């Protein structure tokens, strides 16, 4: 078997673990290993079919901002919240991509 | 080359008597008594274009095509080469985006009139015979009598002649090498039939239709952002749990946004990006250096294929404006680094004050492969190469049995490793 495929799979799986919702402790790592088959399948599917690829119009289009006016007023403080990211944050959202997630994973057909 | 005064060469007829003279700069302050916004301003891009024989400036032959190596048009007989007219700037379609107001469009971007003939008849200016050009397949045809080549460069409202064309720059052999490299890297799980039939020499040079849009918008984003002030662990029973303190801010970003050369497909076939096709592959090789486009000349298409535009500005406006909104949100992030936990916009106003639409043919090397699946259904795979930048993307048919088999082996290995980790970790 082709070694580069295994290497790809290994980086892919460790990437998935690294960005997973886990706290990084041993039990989560073990549980993810239990999903190694589907994770491997998904990564290889995308590598060959590239159904997740699209033009990144939001960052690849030339654009300039002018006359910027800003307001940043502190309104309150949060103590001891458990999520590391803001709930409902949408400043990275992309709405003009024309393929949904089912299409990306080839589940539509 | 010999157009000292391009403005003087615009034909007198206007598409509609109601339209303002496109040669007059739009008044800076519209009369307050004028409640209606002015209609679209059409900039004529085929002003002195001629249908019929386009002759070599030196020997008069009509066998002219693009020399990909130099980007110039070349006469097949005397080898004389010349540069096409630069596009957007000379056509008055490349001005300051901040000054844009209302809708400005190239005359090659106007709405397609459904009844417009696809097949047009021209009189050969060399021998007087009638020559038919089927615009579904190109804008050139050969006179059967005198063998001269006739070109169609004037725009008729059927989407066949765009405002500008971006000539091929990457030669075919370079595209073939890129496609071969892309596919060779994906051999192990490739379908054996695909591997056996793979022949990148069959790649096709295609000019695909796009709309290139400049947008002058005013953006106001209102919401809340969070900045982390502390990260620490708390003890909860036997476990330690990580928690965070954060400051919450009311955030407003109000700015003018100038979007330059936003590019969207303008054929309904390429706009259709679903699981049933791999059009997303062609989408992903954008962007193109559209600013180097030249004024449309059929001779750039000689030897290449082309697809005709069949979508109008009205149909493409929602996509373009949604994407402009994405660009606004993305650009605003440059001013939001302080909010390391993110920003939630509750209200997003993107007011488009001005927009400029130009239709363009952009060059793509396209390798296509028709896969017939075991259930009898077919799927069209593409490997596409941007013929300006060389960016390559593709879809390779998968040997499902092999991939499932190897995935199963990976699962077994993963399960054993997982059990070991869980036992040791627990
Ligand atoms: Zn010549
Ligand atoms: Zn003739």
XYZ file of C-alpha atoms and ligand atoms in Angstrom:
537
model
C 0.000 0.000 0.000
C 1.088 3.497 -0.889
C 2.801 5.096 2.073
C 1.820 8.648 1.195
C -1.826 7.673 1.572
C -1.185 6.506 5.107
C 0.789 9.644 5.848
C -2.088 11.761 4.546
C -4.520 9.836 6.662
C -2.370 10.258 9.747
C -2.088 14.031 9.325
C -5.769 14.197 8.563
C -6.775 12.313 11.663
C -4.461 14.273 13.917
C -5.791 17.460 12.336
C -9.336 16.370 13.106
C -8.376 15.609 16.683
C -6.541 18.897 17.064
C -9.528 20.943 15.981
C -12.152 18.721 17.506
C -14.371 19.787 20.340
C -12.248 17.808 22.734
C -10.517 19.028 25.806
C -7.490 17.132 24.540
C -7.521 14.468 27.211
C -6.864 10.808 26.563
C -10.430 9.509 26.470
C -11.489 11.852 23.656
C -8.421 10.882 21.678
C -9.338 7.243 22.113
C -12.933 7.839 21.037
C -11.736 9.587 17.918
C -9.531 6.651 17.064
C -12.691 4.565 17.169
C -13.946 6.703 14.251
C -10.742 6.237 12.242
C -12.522 4.410 9.394
C -15.135 7.070 8.572
C -12.627 9.877 9.110
C -10.213 8.218 6.682
C -12.992 7.684 4.155
C -14.091 11.308 4.351
C -10.599 12.688 3.954
C -9.837 10.514 0.944
C -13.201 11.314 -0.645
C -12.464 15.036 -0.446
C -8.885 14.577 -1.652
C -10.073 12.854 -4.839
C -13.397 14.547 -5.483
C -12.656 18.018 -4.054
C -16.374 18.552 -3.623
C -15.591 20.992 -0.793
C -13.585 23.345 -3.002
C -14.899 26.708 -4.146
C -13.638 30.156 -5.034
C -13.053 32.007 -1.746
C -14.766 35.139 -3.020
C -14.843 36.686 0.454
C -11.043 36.808 0.707
C -9.850 36.449 -2.899
C -11.688 39.489 -4.276
C -9.910 42.849 -4.191
C -11.686 45.229 -1.827
C -10.893 48.371 0.130
C -12.537 50.031 3.098
C -12.740 53.825 3.303
C -13.944 56.361 5.875
C -14.110 53.831 8.682
C -16.113 54.892 11.711
C -15.957 52.625 14.750
C -17.728 52.290 18.074
C -16.495 49.960 20.803
C -18.392 50.431 24.084
C -17.926 47.977 26.924
C -21.329 46.972 28.218
C -20.663 44.107 30.619
C -18.265 41.404 31.796
C -18.743 37.639 31.776
C -17.268 35.473 34.524
C -16.451 31.792 34.311
C -18.157 30.893 31.032
C -17.265 27.451 29.709
C -17.203 28.066 25.955
C -13.950 29.383 24.520
C -15.690 31.173 21.627
C -18.484 33.707 21.703
C -21.910 32.154 21.375
C -23.561 33.067 18.046
C -20.459 34.712 16.603
C -21.031 35.178 12.879
C -18.261 37.501 11.753
C -16.643 34.748 9.672
C -19.861 33.578 8.063
C -20.018 33.113 4.276
C -23.450 33.172 2.654
C -22.644 33.564 -1.016
C -21.214 30.061 -1.510
C -23.547 28.100 -3.667
C -23.069 24.587 -2.340
C -24.498 23.332 0.892
C -22.911 20.842 3.231
C -24.867 17.848 1.900
C -23.547 18.559 -1.568
C -20.022 18.952 -0.256
C -20.043 15.516 1.326
C -21.714 13.892 -1.650
C -24.792 12.997 0.382
C -27.168 14.599 -2.059
C -27.065 11.821 -4.633
C -4.029 50.903 -32.232
C -5.341 53.574 -34.538
C -8.070 54.944 -32.361
C -6.915 58.386 -31.314
C -10.385 59.321 -30.170
C -12.405 56.300 -29.040
C -15.206 58.539 -27.879
C -15.760 59.875 -31.330
C -16.336 56.431 -32.720
C -19.480 55.525 -30.833
C -22.353 54.854 -33.171
C -25.130 57.396 -33.047
C -27.912 54.936 -32.273
C -28.716 54.423 -28.618
C -30.621 51.429 -27.260
C -33.314 53.645 -25.845
C -34.020 57.341 -26.203
C -34.635 57.514 -22.449
C -31.086 56.564 -21.618
C -28.712 59.396 -20.812
C -25.873 59.925 -23.209
C -23.225 57.475 -22.016
C -20.461 59.810 -23.101
C -21.508 62.542 -20.693
C -20.215 62.069 -17.170
C -23.202 61.584 -14.917
C -24.024 64.791 -13.064
C -22.562 64.844 -9.594
C -25.691 66.285 -8.066
C -28.850 64.897 -9.537
C -31.666 67.355 -9.666
C -33.754 67.142 -6.498
C -36.852 67.300 -8.653
C -35.945 63.956 -10.177
C -37.432 61.324 -7.846
C -36.702 58.313 -10.021
C -33.166 56.951 -9.886
C -31.590 57.113 -13.324
C -31.742 53.909 -15.326
C -28.644 51.914 -16.037
C -25.922 53.744 -17.893
C -24.743 51.675 -20.831
C -21.139 52.125 -21.939
C -20.690 51.053 -25.532
C -17.908 48.559 -25.877
C -18.390 47.605 -29.518
C -18.292 51.185 -30.760
C -16.141 50.746 -33.840
C -16.168 46.963 -33.955
C -16.899 45.590 -37.365
C -18.545 42.409 -38.417
C -17.189 40.648 -41.428
C -13.611 40.433 -42.574
C -11.030 41.372 -39.976
C -7.864 41.682 -41.970
C -4.222 41.464 -41.076
C -2.933 45.023 -40.963
C 0.087 44.077 -43.037
C -1.002 41.545 -45.666
C -4.786 41.597 -45.539
C -5.288 37.907 -44.771
C -8.163 36.867 -42.504
C -6.457 33.880 -40.864
C -5.795 35.434 -37.482
C -5.561 33.821 -34.069
C -4.083 34.281 -30.624
C -0.409 33.480 -30.132
C -0.619 32.171 -26.580
C 3.121 32.652 -26.023
C 2.972 36.416 -26.584
C -0.675 37.183 -25.846
C -0.891 38.911 -29.237
C -2.975 38.271 -32.318
C -0.978 36.731 -35.156
C -1.524 36.492 -38.887
C -1.062 32.935 -40.135
C 0.340 34.069 -43.456
C 2.867 36.795 -42.798
C 3.385 36.146 -39.048
C 2.733 39.783 -38.249
C 1.651 40.187 -34.605
C -0.238 42.972 -32.917
C -1.644 43.746 -29.523
C -5.378 43.834 -28.944
C -6.898 46.947 -27.512
C -6.663 47.062 -23.750
C -10.013 46.529 -22.217
C -11.592 48.086 -19.200
C -9.573 51.270 -18.846
C -9.932 52.380 -22.463
C -13.585 51.467 -22.523
C -14.299 53.746 -19.577
C -15.213 50.765 -17.424
C -12.370 50.986 -14.924
C -12.839 54.325 -13.162
C -12.755 55.109 -9.447
C -15.166 52.756 -7.696
C -15.901 55.424 -5.089
C -17.429 57.596 -7.813
C -19.791 54.859 -9.019
C -23.467 55.567 -8.636
C -26.434 53.722 -10.041
C -25.925 50.904 -12.475
C -23.248 51.158 -15.146
C -22.853 48.333 -17.620
C -20.998 47.473 -20.746
C -23.190 47.151 -23.801
C -22.163 43.478 -23.986
C -23.844 42.951 -20.605
C -27.340 44.093 -21.495
C -30.300 41.762 -21.049
C -30.565 38.926 -23.484
C -33.579 39.287 -25.740
C -35.031 35.785 -26.008
C -36.214 36.159 -29.583
C -32.791 37.196 -30.850
C -31.624 34.880 -33.563
C -28.906 32.451 -32.670
C -27.967 32.064 -36.276
C -27.048 35.283 -37.991
C -26.337 35.985 -41.611
C -23.573 38.286 -42.778
C -22.531 39.426 -46.192
C -18.975 38.492 -47.060
C -17.291 41.776 -47.887
C -14.746 40.027 -50.087
C -17.090 38.235 -52.500
C -20.587 39.293 -51.534
C -21.830 35.829 -50.627
C -24.026 35.291 -47.581
C -22.318 33.606 -44.654
C -24.093 32.139 -41.648
C -22.654 32.293 -38.115
C -24.197 30.019 -35.523
C -23.586 32.007 -32.349
C -24.293 28.980 -30.194
C -20.910 27.652 -31.214
C -18.812 30.687 -31.854
C -18.612 34.059 -33.483
C -16.677 33.147 -36.605
C -17.394 31.291 -39.829
C -15.670 30.723 -43.138
C -17.072 31.946 -46.406
C -17.660 28.847 -48.538
C -16.935 30.738 -51.724
C -13.784 32.705 -51.114
C -12.544 30.869 -47.991
C -12.122 34.089 -46.046
C -12.955 34.045 -42.356
C -15.760 36.276 -41.128
C -15.928 37.528 -37.548
C -18.823 38.828 -35.561
C -17.715 41.571 -33.187
C -20.802 43.713 -32.889
C -23.046 42.876 -30.016
C -26.486 41.502 -30.636
C -28.578 40.892 -27.534
C -28.109 37.119 -27.379
C -25.105 36.987 -25.062
C -22.651 35.780 -27.689
C -20.390 38.830 -27.806
C -19.171 40.038 -24.397
C -17.539 43.347 -23.545
C -14.073 41.941 -23.007
C -12.047 38.768 -23.360
C -9.072 37.623 -21.300
C -6.784 35.775 -23.737
C -5.294 32.370 -23.013
C -1.812 32.694 -21.533
C -0.934 29.164 -20.385
C -0.090 26.994 -23.414
C -1.760 23.643 -23.924
C 1.292 21.514 -23.068
C 1.651 23.308 -19.737
C -2.024 22.625 -18.989
C -1.599 18.964 -19.943
C 1.370 18.698 -17.554
C -0.634 20.285 -14.715
C -3.565 17.934 -15.245
C -1.284 14.918 -15.404
C 0.449 15.956 -12.185
C -2.876 16.521 -10.420
C -4.223 13.113 -11.392
C -0.955 11.248 -10.748
C -1.108 12.448 -7.133
C -4.510 10.753 -6.859
C -3.834 7.352 -8.319
C -4.233 4.925 -5.427
C -8.003 5.175 -4.985
C -8.786 6.323 -8.540
C -11.285 4.261 -10.479
C -9.292 1.756 -12.632
C -11.377 2.555 -15.687
C -10.606 6.247 -15.310
C -6.908 5.499 -14.911
C -6.982 3.356 -18.048
C -8.851 5.956 -20.102
C -7.094 9.032 -18.739
C -5.696 11.057 -21.620
C -4.927 14.685 -20.711
C -4.108 15.449 -24.357
C -7.873 15.648 -24.820
C -8.011 18.828 -22.741
C -10.162 21.562 -24.284
C -9.513 25.285 -24.281
C -12.792 27.022 -23.418
C -13.718 30.646 -22.946
C -16.374 30.607 -20.237
C -18.784 33.504 -19.697
C -18.601 35.594 -16.525
C -19.845 38.900 -15.220
C -17.238 41.080 -13.569
C -18.754 43.448 -11.032
C -17.407 46.512 -9.243
C -19.452 47.524 -6.212
C -19.505 50.825 -4.345
C -21.373 50.145 -1.103
C -21.912 51.717 2.271
C -21.744 49.187 5.074
C -22.996 49.471 8.651
C -22.482 46.466 10.914
C -23.922 46.539 14.428
C -23.567 43.881 17.067
C -21.580 42.647 20.035
C -18.033 41.416 20.411
C -16.266 39.543 23.193
C -12.699 39.984 24.399
C -11.216 37.320 26.662
C -9.740 38.715 29.863
C -8.838 35.514 31.722
C -8.650 31.761 31.188
C -8.347 29.421 34.181
C -9.448 26.045 35.530
C -11.977 25.453 38.280
C -12.385 22.305 40.308
C -15.734 20.600 39.977
C -15.894 17.408 41.998
C -12.890 15.387 40.885
C -12.526 17.129 37.538
C -10.830 20.324 36.479
C -12.767 22.420 34.033
C -11.439 25.308 31.929
C -13.509 28.479 32.090
C -13.143 32.011 30.740
C -13.799 35.600 31.724
C -14.628 38.050 28.963
C -15.641 41.658 28.380
C -18.646 42.244 26.142
C -18.699 45.295 23.875
C -21.268 46.999 21.729
C -19.544 47.155 18.334
C -20.302 49.272 15.275
C -18.322 49.387 12.020
C -19.465 51.919 9.465
C -17.513 52.273 6.209
C -17.505 52.617 2.457
C -16.604 49.423 0.659
C -15.089 49.344 -2.827
C -15.183 45.857 -4.353
C -13.055 45.446 -7.463
C -13.717 42.768 -10.106
C -15.999 40.441 -8.191
C -16.484 37.627 -10.697
C -19.534 35.392 -11.092
C -20.407 32.767 -13.660
C -23.015 33.917 -16.156
C -24.152 30.706 -17.809
C -26.946 28.886 -16.035
C -25.155 25.606 -16.552
C -22.037 26.747 -14.648
C -24.102 28.524 -11.991
C -25.744 25.225 -11.141
C -23.409 23.905 -8.450
C -24.910 20.856 -6.824
C -23.878 17.330 -5.962
C -25.011 16.276 -9.420
C -22.059 17.952 -11.116
C -18.515 19.141 -10.511
C -19.009 22.753 -11.591
C -17.563 23.745 -8.206
C -14.203 22.632 -9.639
C -14.397 25.330 -12.301
C -15.593 27.808 -9.687
C -12.601 27.106 -7.480
C -9.898 28.067 -10.002
C -10.892 31.730 -9.776
C -9.706 34.457 -9.499
C -8.507 35.610 -12.910
C -6.484 38.761 -13.621
C -9.543 40.304 -15.248
C -7.853 43.711 -15.291
C -5.731 42.479 -18.210
C -8.742 41.749 -20.404
C -8.852 43.220 -23.872
C -11.735 44.505 -25.908
C -13.635 41.615 -27.466
C -12.293 40.401 -30.794
C -13.496 37.104 -32.265
C -9.972 36.273 -33.378
C -9.007 35.528 -29.768
C -11.454 32.632 -29.900
C -10.035 31.019 -33.023
C -9.065 27.458 -32.163
C -10.821 27.552 -28.800
C -14.329 26.702 -27.681
C -16.667 29.134 -26.018
C -19.841 29.037 -23.982
C -22.423 31.737 -24.352
C -23.780 33.847 -21.523
C -27.450 33.122 -20.842
C -27.996 34.940 -17.529
C -28.858 38.608 -17.113
C -27.774 41.146 -14.532
C -31.135 40.846 -12.728
C -30.571 37.133 -12.174
C -26.977 37.592 -11.041
C -27.540 40.599 -8.777
C -28.597 38.555 -5.689
C -25.445 36.418 -5.888
C -23.191 39.431 -6.448
C -24.730 41.415 -3.599
C -24.656 38.485 -1.177
C -21.004 37.953 -2.017
C -20.337 41.680 -1.566
C -21.857 41.277 1.916
C -19.471 38.390 2.599
C -16.579 40.583 1.493
C -17.781 43.388 3.798
C -17.930 41.047 6.785
C -14.542 39.579 5.936
C -12.878 42.981 5.464
C -14.333 44.302 8.723
C -12.546 41.477 10.544
C -9.300 43.365 9.898
C -10.504 45.865 12.516
C -11.782 43.285 14.990
C -8.641 41.476 16.196
C -9.327 42.721 19.728
C -12.452 40.552 19.837
C -10.614 37.261 20.113
C -13.771 35.388 21.139
C -15.656 36.612 18.062
C -18.268 39.137 17.018
C -21.974 38.577 16.533
C -23.491 41.012 14.039
C -27.148 41.571 14.855
C -27.749 44.043 12.077
C -25.929 44.228 8.741
C -26.714 47.009 6.289
C -24.996 46.822 2.922
C -26.327 49.613 0.753
C -25.124 49.367 -2.822
C -24.779 52.910 -4.130
C -23.124 52.075 -7.393
C -22.311 49.017 -9.424
C -20.585 48.392 -12.703
C -21.132 45.225 -14.751
C -18.877 43.991 -17.502
C -19.354 40.718 -19.366
C -16.193 38.748 -20.029
C -14.921 35.550 -21.567
C -12.297 34.028 -19.271
C -9.938 31.231 -20.386
C -10.073 27.719 -18.907
C -8.347 24.494 -19.891
C -10.941 21.833 -19.210
C -10.423 18.091 -19.079
C -13.705 16.269 -18.709
C -14.430 12.649 -18.000
C -17.843 11.031 -18.182
C -18.133 8.342 -15.533
C -20.857 5.733 -15.836
C -21.535 4.395 -12.373
C -22.546 0.821 -11.587
C -26.162 1.958 -11.073
C -26.178 3.265 -14.645
C -26.077 6.928 -13.704
C -23.429 9.153 -15.163
C -21.336 11.866 -13.603
C -19.234 14.438 -15.413
C -15.861 14.970 -13.725
C -13.661 17.969 -14.506
C -10.028 18.774 -14.063
C -9.770 22.501 -14.720
C -6.746 24.747 -15.170
C -6.948 28.517 -14.956
C -5.302 29.475 -18.264
C -3.904 32.674 -16.738
C -2.616 31.633 -13.316
C -2.212 27.871 -13.810
C -4.299 27.177 -10.692
C -5.511 23.586 -11.057
C -8.359 21.715 -9.401
C -10.160 18.531 -10.273
C -12.480 15.691 -9.461
C -11.154 12.153 -9.842
C -13.585 9.186 -9.900
C -13.090 6.926 -6.890
C -12.737 3.170 -6.725
C -15.376 2.825 -3.987
C -14.683 -0.835 -3.209
C -11.018 -0.190 -2.611
C -11.609 2.938 -0.541
C -14.219 1.189 1.612
C -11.906 -1.795 2.080
C -8.950 0.315 3.168
C -11.233 2.404 5.401
C -12.338 -0.812 7.085
C -8.710 -1.777 7.730
C -8.044 1.706 9.114
C -11.122 1.250 11.324
C -9.817 -2.041 12.738
C -6.382 -0.563 13.454
C -8.008 2.552 14.924
C -10.325 0.492 17.126
C -7.443 -1.498 18.596
C -5.374 1.651 19.152
C -8.428 3.413 20.586
C -9.124 0.655 23.089
C -5.474 0.712 24.180
C -5.554 4.501 24.631
C -8.866 4.389 26.522
C -7.590 1.599 28.808
C -4.287 3.338 29.479
C -5.915 6.751 29.808
C -8.669 5.480 32.074
Zn -0.595 39.041 -42.536
Zn -16.533 35.355 -49.499
